[in-house]
């Protein structure tokens, strides 16, 4: 199964549910609907409303992050995996580069993964190198560290999805070549196999994915889907990605 995950970041108000409704009607009538899963991660303010709507639909709702304490704490503005799960989310992103830049280190990320799993949230764990690391040919070293410092063999592999998002590609329109991306995806799967001794993790790509760039990447069968930022805020752009992927 492939994943199309829309990360709304700081976007959306209650009436933005119309975007979800349009995506839902597209999916209902899509002949390829059995081949993929759609997950939308709106801001925290919309999770409960969106999750209630999607309860009877095929779309899944997730959070963009969760706090590294659980279930409750005295940290102002923090929201735990327990609280996110309680309003109907099924997934959470963890380790997005935005949040790593704000201070999420491997120790904190591991706590987040542990609490999310404990609360039966599926995890989309984001990894990726920055421009300088890429230039210095450190990509694989960085990815390996990001994976092995956080993931443990005892975590349930069925609840974890990896999203490879090179930081230099997020929101910039810059893309890895298909050859580069295929190679990195295979390497990521190898690293995971070393931790888990099994070959079953979905690995997604994220960074400037839209209706055009998806055409380049659909040939890479190792890629199990996409984490989509900017283009997920428009139902048309998001639907175009799915349409072009199966065209
Ligand atoms: P983008 O963002 O699609 O706008 O590049 C991807 C992400 O940050 O998840």
mmCIF file of C-alpha atoms and ligand atoms in Angstrom:
data_model
loop_
_atom_site.group_PDB
_atom_site.id
_atom_site.type_symbol
_atom_site.label_atom_id
_atom_site.label_comp_id
_atom_site.label_asym_id
_atom_site.label_seq_id
_atom_site.Cartn_x
_atom_site.Cartn_y
_atom_site.Cartn_z
ATOM 1 C CA UNK A 1 0.000 0.000 0.000
ATOM 2 C CA UNK A 2 1.115 3.543 -0.761
ATOM 3 C CA UNK A 3 0.670 6.576 1.497
ATOM 4 C CA UNK A 4 -0.232 10.135 0.597
ATOM 5 C CA UNK A 5 0.218 12.178 3.744
ATOM 6 C CA UNK A 6 -0.711 15.850 3.815
ATOM 7 C CA UNK A 7 1.101 17.946 6.397
ATOM 8 C CA UNK A 8 -0.796 21.210 6.754
ATOM 9 C CA UNK A 9 1.710 22.819 9.153
ATOM 10 C CA UNK A 10 0.325 26.162 10.462
ATOM 11 C CA UNK A 11 -2.663 26.291 8.169
ATOM 12 C CA UNK A 12 -6.409 25.926 8.482
ATOM 13 C CA UNK A 13 -9.544 27.024 10.311
ATOM 14 C CA UNK A 14 -12.719 24.992 10.948
ATOM 15 C CA UNK A 15 -14.185 25.681 7.503
ATOM 16 C CA UNK A 16 -11.040 24.230 5.891
ATOM 17 C CA UNK A 17 -12.802 20.901 6.404
ATOM 18 C CA UNK A 18 -14.118 21.584 2.883
ATOM 19 C CA UNK A 19 -10.680 20.576 1.585
ATOM 20 C CA UNK A 20 -11.072 17.235 3.353
ATOM 21 C CA UNK A 21 -14.550 16.782 1.933
ATOM 22 C CA UNK A 22 -13.310 17.292 -1.624
ATOM 23 C CA UNK A 23 -10.460 14.842 -1.124
ATOM 24 C CA UNK A 24 -12.941 12.357 0.309
ATOM 25 C CA UNK A 25 -15.283 12.540 -2.669
ATOM 26 C CA UNK A 26 -12.366 12.110 -5.048
ATOM 27 C CA UNK A 27 -11.164 9.034 -3.161
ATOM 28 C CA UNK A 28 -14.645 7.507 -3.009
ATOM 29 C CA UNK A 29 -14.845 7.435 -6.793
ATOM 30 C CA UNK A 30 -11.215 6.676 -7.548
ATOM 31 C CA UNK A 31 -10.674 3.289 -9.179
ATOM 32 C CA UNK A 32 -7.258 3.093 -7.492
ATOM 33 C CA UNK A 33 -8.575 3.782 -3.989
ATOM 34 C CA UNK A 34 -7.654 0.344 -2.638
ATOM 35 C CA UNK A 35 -3.983 0.938 -3.479
ATOM 36 C CA UNK A 36 -3.344 3.836 -1.103
ATOM 37 C CA UNK A 37 -4.127 5.498 2.186
ATOM 38 C CA UNK A 38 -4.595 9.229 2.766
ATOM 39 C CA UNK A 39 -3.550 10.777 6.073
ATOM 40 C CA UNK A 40 -3.980 14.491 6.809
ATOM 41 C CA UNK A 41 -2.155 16.155 9.703
ATOM 42 C CA UNK A 42 -3.967 19.437 10.410
ATOM 43 C CA UNK A 43 -2.997 21.754 13.276
ATOM 44 C CA UNK A 44 -4.028 20.625 16.777
ATOM 45 C CA UNK A 45 -7.017 23.000 16.767
ATOM 46 C CA UNK A 46 -8.689 20.968 14.012
ATOM 47 C CA UNK A 47 -7.887 17.376 14.917
ATOM 48 C CA UNK A 48 -11.065 16.656 16.879
ATOM 49 C CA UNK A 49 -13.384 18.071 14.212
ATOM 50 C CA UNK A 50 -11.530 16.418 11.337
ATOM 51 C CA UNK A 51 -11.263 13.082 13.131
ATOM 52 C CA UNK A 52 -15.007 13.080 13.835
ATOM 53 C CA UNK A 53 -15.657 13.716 10.138
ATOM 54 C CA UNK A 54 -13.269 11.037 8.934
ATOM 55 C CA UNK A 55 -14.552 8.383 11.319
ATOM 56 C CA UNK A 56 -16.872 7.022 8.659
ATOM 57 C CA UNK A 57 -14.538 7.908 5.773
ATOM 58 C CA UNK A 58 -11.358 6.456 4.357
ATOM 59 C CA UNK A 59 -9.196 9.454 5.304
ATOM 60 C CA UNK A 60 -7.068 9.179 8.470
ATOM 61 C CA UNK A 61 -6.177 12.098 10.726
ATOM 62 C CA UNK A 62 -2.873 12.660 12.465
ATOM 63 C CA UNK A 63 -1.066 15.205 14.564
ATOM 64 C CA UNK A 64 2.070 17.075 13.452
ATOM 65 C CA UNK A 65 3.896 16.395 16.701
ATOM 66 C CA UNK A 66 3.362 15.325 20.299
ATOM 67 C CA UNK A 67 5.032 16.248 23.562
ATOM 68 C CA UNK A 68 7.731 14.118 25.205
ATOM 69 C CA UNK A 69 5.783 13.677 28.436
ATOM 70 C CA UNK A 70 2.584 11.751 28.969
ATOM 71 C CA UNK A 71 -0.316 11.807 29.732
ATOM 72 C CA UNK A 72 -0.380 15.216 31.506
ATOM 73 C CA UNK A 73 2.273 17.635 32.712
ATOM 74 C CA UNK A 74 2.728 21.222 33.855
ATOM 75 C CA UNK A 75 4.379 22.346 30.594
ATOM 76 C CA UNK A 76 2.563 25.330 29.132
ATOM 77 C CA UNK A 77 1.246 24.768 25.576
ATOM 78 C CA UNK A 78 2.354 21.120 25.501
ATOM 79 C CA UNK A 79 0.018 18.455 24.092
ATOM 80 C CA UNK A 80 0.686 14.777 24.756
ATOM 81 C CA UNK A 81 0.181 11.684 22.617
ATOM 82 C CA UNK A 82 -2.528 10.641 25.082
ATOM 83 C CA UNK A 83 -4.427 13.896 24.498
ATOM 84 C CA UNK A 84 -4.019 13.659 20.730
ATOM 85 C CA UNK A 85 -5.264 10.087 20.683
ATOM 86 C CA UNK A 86 -8.224 11.045 22.885
ATOM 87 C CA UNK A 87 -9.629 13.346 20.178
ATOM 88 C CA UNK A 88 -9.443 10.735 17.435
ATOM 89 C CA UNK A 89 -6.031 11.031 15.772
ATOM 90 C CA UNK A 90 -4.572 7.770 14.469
ATOM 91 C CA UNK A 91 -1.120 9.010 13.407
ATOM 92 C CA UNK A 92 1.484 11.515 14.474
ATOM 93 C CA UNK A 93 4.485 12.988 12.733
ATOM 94 C CA UNK A 94 7.609 12.912 14.884
ATOM 95 C CA UNK A 95 10.952 14.504 14.089
ATOM 96 C CA UNK A 96 9.931 16.924 11.364
ATOM 97 C CA UNK A 97 12.915 19.149 10.586
ATOM 98 C CA UNK A 98 10.924 22.212 11.729
ATOM 99 C CA UNK A 99 10.714 20.657 15.192
ATOM 100 C CA UNK A 100 14.281 19.347 15.182
ATOM 101 C CA UNK A 101 15.331 22.958 14.461
ATOM 102 C CA UNK A 102 13.311 24.040 17.500
ATOM 103 C CA UNK A 103 15.244 21.689 19.769
ATOM 104 C CA UNK A 104 13.898 18.174 19.339
ATOM 105 C CA UNK A 105 17.007 16.033 19.811
ATOM 106 C CA UNK A 106 17.319 12.251 19.623
ATOM 107 C CA UNK A 107 16.623 11.833 23.344
ATOM 108 C CA UNK A 108 13.416 13.844 23.130
ATOM 109 C CA UNK A 109 12.416 12.144 19.881
ATOM 110 C CA UNK A 110 12.804 8.706 21.408
ATOM 111 C CA UNK A 111 10.506 9.728 24.282
ATOM 112 C CA UNK A 112 7.978 11.008 21.770
ATOM 113 C CA UNK A 113 8.086 7.759 19.817
ATOM 114 C CA UNK A 114 7.683 5.727 23.013
ATOM 115 C CA UNK A 115 4.680 7.734 24.211
ATOM 116 C CA UNK A 116 3.047 7.783 20.795
ATOM 117 C CA UNK A 117 3.356 3.992 20.499
ATOM 118 C CA UNK A 118 2.101 3.531 24.044
ATOM 119 C CA UNK A 119 -0.995 5.495 23.087
ATOM 120 C CA UNK A 120 -1.470 3.462 19.916
ATOM 121 C CA UNK A 121 -0.683 6.243 17.508
ATOM 122 C CA UNK A 122 1.085 5.249 14.320
ATOM 123 C CA UNK A 123 4.257 7.219 13.774
ATOM 124 C CA UNK A 124 5.554 8.981 10.725
ATOM 125 C CA UNK A 125 9.175 9.467 11.713
ATOM 126 C CA UNK A 126 10.875 12.199 9.672
ATOM 127 C CA UNK A 127 14.564 12.173 8.862
ATOM 128 C CA UNK A 128 16.720 14.127 6.440
ATOM 129 C CA UNK A 129 20.013 15.905 5.882
ATOM 130 C CA UNK A 130 20.585 19.630 5.384
ATOM 131 C CA UNK A 131 22.261 21.345 2.443
ATOM 132 C CA UNK A 132 25.759 21.398 3.956
ATOM 133 C CA UNK A 133 25.578 17.754 5.027
ATOM 134 C CA UNK A 134 24.564 16.830 1.502
ATOM 135 C CA UNK A 135 27.378 18.907 0.018
ATOM 136 C CA UNK A 136 29.875 17.164 2.313
ATOM 137 C CA UNK A 137 28.512 13.740 1.300
ATOM 138 C CA UNK A 138 27.315 13.062 4.839
ATOM 139 C CA UNK A 139 23.735 12.157 3.912
ATOM 140 C CA UNK A 140 23.899 8.461 4.744
ATOM 141 C CA UNK A 141 25.844 8.993 7.965
ATOM 142 C CA UNK A 142 23.234 11.510 9.115
ATOM 143 C CA UNK A 143 20.273 9.326 8.180
ATOM 144 C CA UNK A 144 21.779 6.315 9.890
ATOM 145 C CA UNK A 145 22.328 8.304 13.079
ATOM 146 C CA UNK A 146 18.824 9.740 13.021
ATOM 147 C CA UNK A 147 17.362 6.253 12.682
ATOM 148 C CA UNK A 148 19.562 4.229 15.013
ATOM 149 C CA UNK A 149 19.617 6.840 17.802
ATOM 150 C CA UNK A 150 15.849 6.767 18.094
ATOM 151 C CA UNK A 151 14.381 3.516 16.806
ATOM 152 C CA UNK A 152 14.689 0.352 18.867
ATOM 153 C CA UNK A 153 14.130 -3.228 17.940
ATOM 154 C CA UNK A 154 11.405 -3.550 20.553
ATOM 155 C CA UNK A 155 9.247 -0.858 18.901
ATOM 156 C CA UNK A 156 6.474 -2.372 16.841
ATOM 157 C CA UNK A 157 7.557 -2.014 13.243
ATOM 158 C CA UNK A 158 3.957 -2.156 12.033
ATOM 159 C CA UNK A 159 3.323 1.185 13.712
ATOM 160 C CA UNK A 160 6.205 3.100 12.172
ATOM 161 C CA UNK A 161 6.529 4.782 8.806
ATOM 162 C CA UNK A 162 9.702 6.595 7.810
ATOM 163 C CA UNK A 163 9.562 9.842 5.849
ATOM 164 C CA UNK A 164 12.804 10.860 4.180
ATOM 165 C CA UNK A 165 12.689 14.626 3.821
ATOM 166 C CA UNK A 166 15.922 16.328 2.758
ATOM 167 C CA UNK A 167 15.764 19.711 4.493
ATOM 168 C CA UNK A 168 17.100 21.496 1.407
ATOM 169 C CA UNK A 169 14.102 20.256 -0.545
ATOM 170 C CA UNK A 170 11.329 21.266 1.863
ATOM 171 C CA UNK A 171 9.369 24.175 0.419
ATOM 172 C CA UNK A 172 12.136 25.061 -2.045
ATOM 173 C CA UNK A 173 11.137 23.291 -5.275
ATOM 174 C CA UNK A 174 14.567 21.612 -5.264
ATOM 175 C CA UNK A 175 14.412 17.850 -5.758
ATOM 176 C CA UNK A 176 16.798 14.942 -5.565
ATOM 177 C CA UNK A 177 17.240 13.098 -8.868
ATOM 178 C CA UNK A 178 15.340 9.839 -9.239
ATOM 179 C CA UNK A 179 18.635 7.910 -9.160
ATOM 180 C CA UNK A 180 19.761 9.673 -5.988
ATOM 181 C CA UNK A 181 16.431 9.150 -4.274
ATOM 182 C CA UNK A 182 16.203 5.494 -5.217
ATOM 183 C CA UNK A 183 19.682 4.869 -3.832
ATOM 184 C CA UNK A 184 18.934 6.662 -0.564
ATOM 185 C CA UNK A 185 15.588 4.892 -0.127
ATOM 186 C CA UNK A 186 17.272 1.505 -0.568
ATOM 187 C CA UNK A 187 19.955 2.512 1.952
ATOM 188 C CA UNK A 188 17.324 3.585 4.484
ATOM 189 C CA UNK A 189 15.591 0.225 4.101
ATOM 190 C CA UNK A 190 18.925 -1.520 4.648
ATOM 191 C CA UNK A 191 19.576 0.417 7.859
ATOM 192 C CA UNK A 192 16.097 -0.472 9.088
ATOM 193 C CA UNK A 193 16.632 -4.088 8.223
ATOM 194 C CA UNK A 194 19.749 -4.063 10.377
ATOM 195 C CA UNK A 195 17.777 -2.788 13.355
ATOM 196 C CA UNK A 196 14.715 -4.954 12.847
ATOM 197 C CA UNK A 197 16.023 -7.944 10.907
ATOM 198 C CA UNK A 198 12.902 -7.577 8.812
ATOM 199 C CA UNK A 199 12.158 -5.798 5.595
ATOM 200 C CA UNK A 200 8.780 -4.296 6.185
ATOM 201 C CA UNK A 201 9.001 -0.551 6.836
ATOM 202 C CA UNK A 202 7.248 1.852 4.513
ATOM 203 C CA UNK A 203 9.643 4.624 3.491
ATOM 204 C CA UNK A 204 8.112 7.816 2.101
ATOM 205 C CA UNK A 205 9.640 10.785 0.371
ATOM 206 C CA UNK A 206 8.871 14.395 1.294
ATOM 207 C CA UNK A 207 10.089 17.738 -0.036
ATOM 208 C CA UNK A 208 8.466 19.829 -2.784
ATOM 209 C CA UNK A 209 6.172 17.019 -3.886
ATOM 210 C CA UNK A 210 3.457 18.225 -6.274
ATOM 211 C CA UNK A 211 1.556 17.027 -9.314
ATOM 212 C CA UNK A 212 4.657 17.422 -11.475
ATOM 213 C CA UNK A 213 7.453 16.129 -9.282
ATOM 214 C CA UNK A 214 5.454 13.038 -8.372
ATOM 215 C CA UNK A 215 5.752 11.923 -12.005
ATOM 216 C CA UNK A 216 9.535 11.675 -11.623
ATOM 217 C CA UNK A 217 9.287 9.617 -8.454
ATOM 218 C CA UNK A 218 6.529 7.195 -9.344
ATOM 219 C CA UNK A 219 9.036 5.044 -11.215
ATOM 220 C CA UNK A 220 10.884 4.359 -7.956
ATOM 221 C CA UNK A 221 9.077 1.309 -6.687
ATOM 222 C CA UNK A 222 11.002 1.347 -3.379
ATOM 223 C CA UNK A 223 9.177 4.542 -2.375
ATOM 224 C CA UNK A 224 6.034 3.752 -0.439
ATOM 225 C CA UNK A 225 4.418 7.158 -0.674
ATOM 226 C CA UNK A 226 4.814 10.844 -0.051
ATOM 227 C CA UNK A 227 4.711 13.409 2.739
ATOM 228 C CA UNK A 228 3.272 16.527 1.180
ATOM 229 C CA UNK A 229 3.444 20.006 2.699
ATOM 230 C CA UNK A 230 2.530 23.023 0.568
ATOM 231 C CA UNK A 231 0.548 21.089 -2.054
ATOM 232 C CA UNK A 232 -1.656 19.425 0.586
ATOM 233 C CA UNK A 233 -3.374 22.689 1.473
ATOM 234 C CA UNK A 234 -5.281 22.677 -1.810
ATOM 235 C CA UNK A 235 -7.624 19.783 -2.540
ATOM 236 C CA UNK A 236 -6.916 20.144 -6.264
ATOM 237 C CA UNK A 237 -3.131 20.020 -5.889
ATOM 238 C CA UNK A 238 -3.329 17.109 -3.474
ATOM 239 C CA UNK A 239 -5.698 15.153 -5.715
ATOM 240 C CA UNK A 240 -3.470 15.906 -8.734
ATOM 241 C CA UNK A 241 -0.578 14.194 -6.976
ATOM 242 C CA UNK A 242 -2.595 11.000 -6.538
ATOM 243 C CA UNK A 243 -3.997 11.180 -10.083
ATOM 244 C CA UNK A 244 -0.576 11.691 -11.646
ATOM 245 C CA UNK A 245 0.971 8.976 -9.529
ATOM 246 C CA UNK A 246 -1.414 6.358 -10.944
ATOM 247 C CA UNK A 247 -1.611 7.784 -14.469
HETATM 248 P P1 LIG B 1 6.760 20.721 1.146
HETATM 249 O O1 LIG B 1 6.888 20.273 2.680
HETATM 250 O O2 LIG B 1 5.956 19.682 0.429
HETATM 251 O O3 LIG B 1 6.057 22.039 1.203
HETATM 252 O O4 LIG B 1 8.154 20.823 0.605
HETATM 253 C C1 LIG B 1 7.080 18.934 3.050
HETATM 254 C C2 LIG B 1 7.115 18.810 4.559
HETATM 255 O O5 LIG B 1 7.702 19.671 5.222
HETATM 256 O O6 LIG B 1 6.582 17.832 5.118
#
